[in-house]
Amino acid sequence: MFFERPGGGERAILVHLEGQDPEAREDPQEFLELARSAGADTVAFVSVSRHQPTAKYLIGSGKVDELHDLVRAEQAELVIFNHTLTPSQERNLERAFECRVLDRTGLILDIFAQRARTHEGKLQVELAQLEHMSTRLVRGWTHLERQKGGIGLRGPGETQLETDRRLLRVRIRQIKQRLEKVRSQREQARRGRKRADIPAVSLVGYTNAGKSTLFNSLTSSEVYAADQLFATLDPTLRRLELDDLGPIVLADTVGFIRHLPHKLVEAFRATLEESANADLLLHVIDAHEPERMAQIEQVLAVLGEIGAEGLPMLEVYNKVDLLESVEPHIQRDEEGKPERVWLSARDGSGLELLEQAVAELLGDDLFVGTLRLPQRFGRLRAQFFALGAVQTEEHNEAGDALLAVRLPRVELNRLVSREGWQPSEFLEQHTLQ
């Protein structure tokens, strides 16, 4: 490690600030969940009423003395603040408590470091940690200091602090270059899917809303899902076949949270672009959560940061099994388009309603009509049957096949253009739905 700081541990005291500006206020229950998700053994939860934060400690000096005594009494190894601390506040508090101090951003970064599984995920977490750490380098290792006065001590060398900063800058630059390659590879894969006219659907939502459980239920996958914050970090993509629509690509992404550190949004931009480039967003909402409206606002705020606020969205209210007298159903707007789907990903009730709603929204330009295929287009006829798009088949006097088909227009265009023809040249009669 580049610098000396008190060692960390799992026995933690949590400090929550009350009386903050409503925009900056954090949820104490969510704070407890974050600490639990990080693996902390919470020995005390201290709520501090503070309307005007101080520059030195954030909290008052009297409360600092109280917490110092509590740290010694509980033999705590870590004090976690449910607030963002400046580097100087963090150092001052560590000196006062004589133990490690962590703020909300550092806590979330630690959870991300534990959850990252893929090489890309680990790189993204490391980038966010290094950028956070670069502002918190302290003047350790003074015994190696070479820029000192006196005979035999003068020289052109750099201080250890400068060496640490330089090494950090080099590593950050390397990681950014690697992530740029990942981003270009993802972009290439997305272009390939667009050429194949396969719609992309992305699951977004507040952390622990049930996105991964829903993803597993829809795709019969085994993505890690647990009742904890940030169970999923690495994006997972699966192909899913929908009736009346055909194949789509479904992406499970990292969950959002109140005041998600900007460094994390930046570091995970390659991952979050899966959402920004989707044809449809499925906003998964915990229907049983009392603070769900505040969580919805936070998700929309992060979507705005990544440029995905204008994309078509379907709200998915999950966990209806925990609600009384609520059955799975589809809510529609004045035009009859699906707006919300209520379901339970855990017991699978309402999944068919979600698939129906997605097919309706993505299949806006659905072709329903009769195509006339001369006998020489037997291969094309077989492809329509393979897709399950043929509803009935008849033949005219010339022996041409008259196929009553129902399929997305993009799929029709793709099949027919392979033969070098336009769909209108096969058209017998049609209606659009």
CSV table of N, CA, C and O in Angstrom, one decimal, residues 25 32 42 70 73-74 128 153 187 189 193 196 238 243 255 262 294 307 339 356 362 368 395 405 418 422 428:
chain,number,residue,atom,x,y,z
A,25,ARG,N,-29.9,14.3,2.8
A,25,ARG,CA,-30.2,13.4,3.9
A,25,ARG,C,-30.1,12.0,3.4
A,25,ARG,O,-30.6,11.7,2.3
A,32,LEU,N,-27.6,0.9,7.4
A,32,LEU,CA,-27.4,-0.4,8.1
A,32,LEU,C,-27.3,-1.5,7.1
A,32,LEU,O,-26.5,-2.4,7.3
A,42,THR,N,-21.8,-4.5,13.3
A,42,THR,CA,-22.1,-3.2,13.9
A,42,THR,C,-22.3,-3.4,15.4
A,42,THR,O,-23.2,-4.1,15.9
A,70,LEU,N,-16.5,5.8,23.0
A,70,LEU,CA,-17.3,4.7,22.6
A,70,LEU,C,-16.4,3.7,21.8
A,70,LEU,O,-16.6,2.5,21.9
A,73,ALA,N,-14.5,1.8,24.4
A,73,ALA,CA,-15.3,0.9,25.2
A,73,ALA,C,-15.8,-0.3,24.4
A,73,ALA,O,-15.8,-1.4,24.9
A,74,GLU,N,-16.1,-0.1,23.1
A,74,GLU,CA,-16.6,-1.2,22.2
A,74,GLU,C,-15.4,-2.0,21.5
A,74,GLU,O,-15.7,-2.9,20.8
A,128,ALA,N,-12.3,3.3,-9.7
A,128,ALA,CA,-13.0,4.1,-8.8
A,128,ALA,C,-12.3,4.3,-7.5
A,128,ALA,O,-12.2,5.3,-6.9
A,153,LEU,N,22.0,15.6,2.5
A,153,LEU,CA,20.6,15.3,2.4
A,153,LEU,C,19.9,16.0,1.2
A,153,LEU,O,18.7,15.8,0.9
A,187,GLU,N,-19.4,-1.9,-27.9
A,187,GLU,CA,-20.1,-1.2,-29.0
A,187,GLU,C,-20.1,-2.0,-30.2
A,187,GLU,O,-21.1,-2.0,-31.0
A,189,ALA,N,-20.3,-5.3,-30.3
A,189,ALA,CA,-21.3,-6.3,-30.1
A,189,ALA,C,-22.7,-5.7,-30.3
A,189,ALA,O,-23.6,-6.3,-30.9
A,193,ARG,N,-25.7,-6.7,-33.0
A,193,ARG,CA,-27.1,-7.0,-32.6
A,193,ARG,C,-28.1,-6.1,-33.4
A,193,ARG,O,-29.2,-6.6,-33.8
A,196,ALA,N,-28.5,-7.4,-36.8
A,196,ALA,CA,-29.4,-8.6,-36.8
A,196,ALA,C,-30.8,-8.3,-36.4
A,196,ALA,O,-31.7,-9.1,-36.3
A,238,ARG,N,-28.4,-12.2,-21.9
A,238,ARG,CA,-29.0,-13.5,-22.3
A,238,ARG,C,-30.0,-13.3,-23.4
A,238,ARG,O,-30.7,-12.3,-23.5
A,243,ASP,N,-43.0,-14.6,-27.6
A,243,ASP,CA,-44.1,-14.9,-28.5
A,243,ASP,C,-44.5,-13.6,-29.3
A,243,ASP,O,-44.5,-12.5,-28.7
A,255,GLY,N,-27.2,-2.2,-9.8
A,255,GLY,CA,-28.3,-1.4,-9.2
A,255,GLY,C,-27.8,0.0,-8.8
A,255,GLY,O,-26.7,0.2,-8.6
A,262,HIS,N,-20.1,9.8,-7.9
A,262,HIS,CA,-19.9,10.1,-9.3
A,262,HIS,C,-18.8,9.3,-9.9
A,262,HIS,O,-18.8,8.9,-11.1
A,294,ALA,N,-39.0,7.7,-3.6
A,294,ALA,CA,-37.7,8.3,-3.5
A,294,ALA,C,-36.7,7.5,-4.3
A,294,ALA,O,-35.8,8.1,-5.0
A,307,GLY,N,-27.3,9.5,-19.8
A,307,GLY,CA,-27.9,9.9,-21.1
A,307,GLY,C,-29.0,8.9,-21.5
A,307,GLY,O,-29.2,8.7,-22.7
A,339,GLU,N,-48.0,0.3,-19.3
A,339,GLU,CA,-47.2,1.3,-18.5
A,339,GLU,C,-46.5,0.8,-17.3
A,339,GLU,O,-45.4,1.1,-17.0
A,356,GLN,N,-45.7,-10.4,-22.3
A,356,GLN,CA,-46.7,-9.8,-23.2
A,356,GLN,C,-46.5,-8.3,-23.4
A,356,GLN,O,-46.6,-7.8,-24.5
A,362,LEU,N,-42.3,-3.4,-27.9
A,362,LEU,CA,-41.2,-3.6,-29.0
A,362,LEU,C,-41.8,-3.9,-30.3
A,362,LEU,O,-41.2,-3.7,-31.3
A,368,VAL,N,-49.0,-7.8,-39.8
A,368,VAL,CA,-50.0,-8.8,-39.8
A,368,VAL,C,-50.7,-8.8,-41.2
A,368,VAL,O,-51.3,-7.8,-41.6
A,395,HIS,N,-53.2,-22.0,-51.1
A,395,HIS,CA,-52.5,-22.0,-52.4
A,395,HIS,C,-53.5,-21.4,-53.4
A,395,HIS,O,-54.7,-21.8,-53.4
A,405,VAL,N,-49.3,-14.3,-42.1
A,405,VAL,CA,-48.2,-14.2,-41.2
A,405,VAL,C,-48.4,-13.1,-40.2
A,405,VAL,O,-49.2,-12.2,-40.4
A,418,ARG,N,-32.9,-10.8,-47.9
A,418,ARG,CA,-31.9,-11.8,-48.2
A,418,ARG,C,-32.1,-12.3,-49.7
A,418,ARG,O,-31.2,-12.8,-50.3
A,422,GLN,N,-38.2,-6.7,-52.2
A,422,GLN,CA,-38.8,-5.8,-51.2
A,422,GLN,C,-40.1,-6.5,-50.7
A,422,GLN,O,-40.8,-7.3,-51.4
A,428,GLU,N,-49.8,-9.7,-50.6
A,428,GLU,CA,-51.1,-10.0,-51.2
A,428,GLU,C,-52.2,-9.1,-50.6
A,428,GLU,O,-52.9,-8.4,-51.3
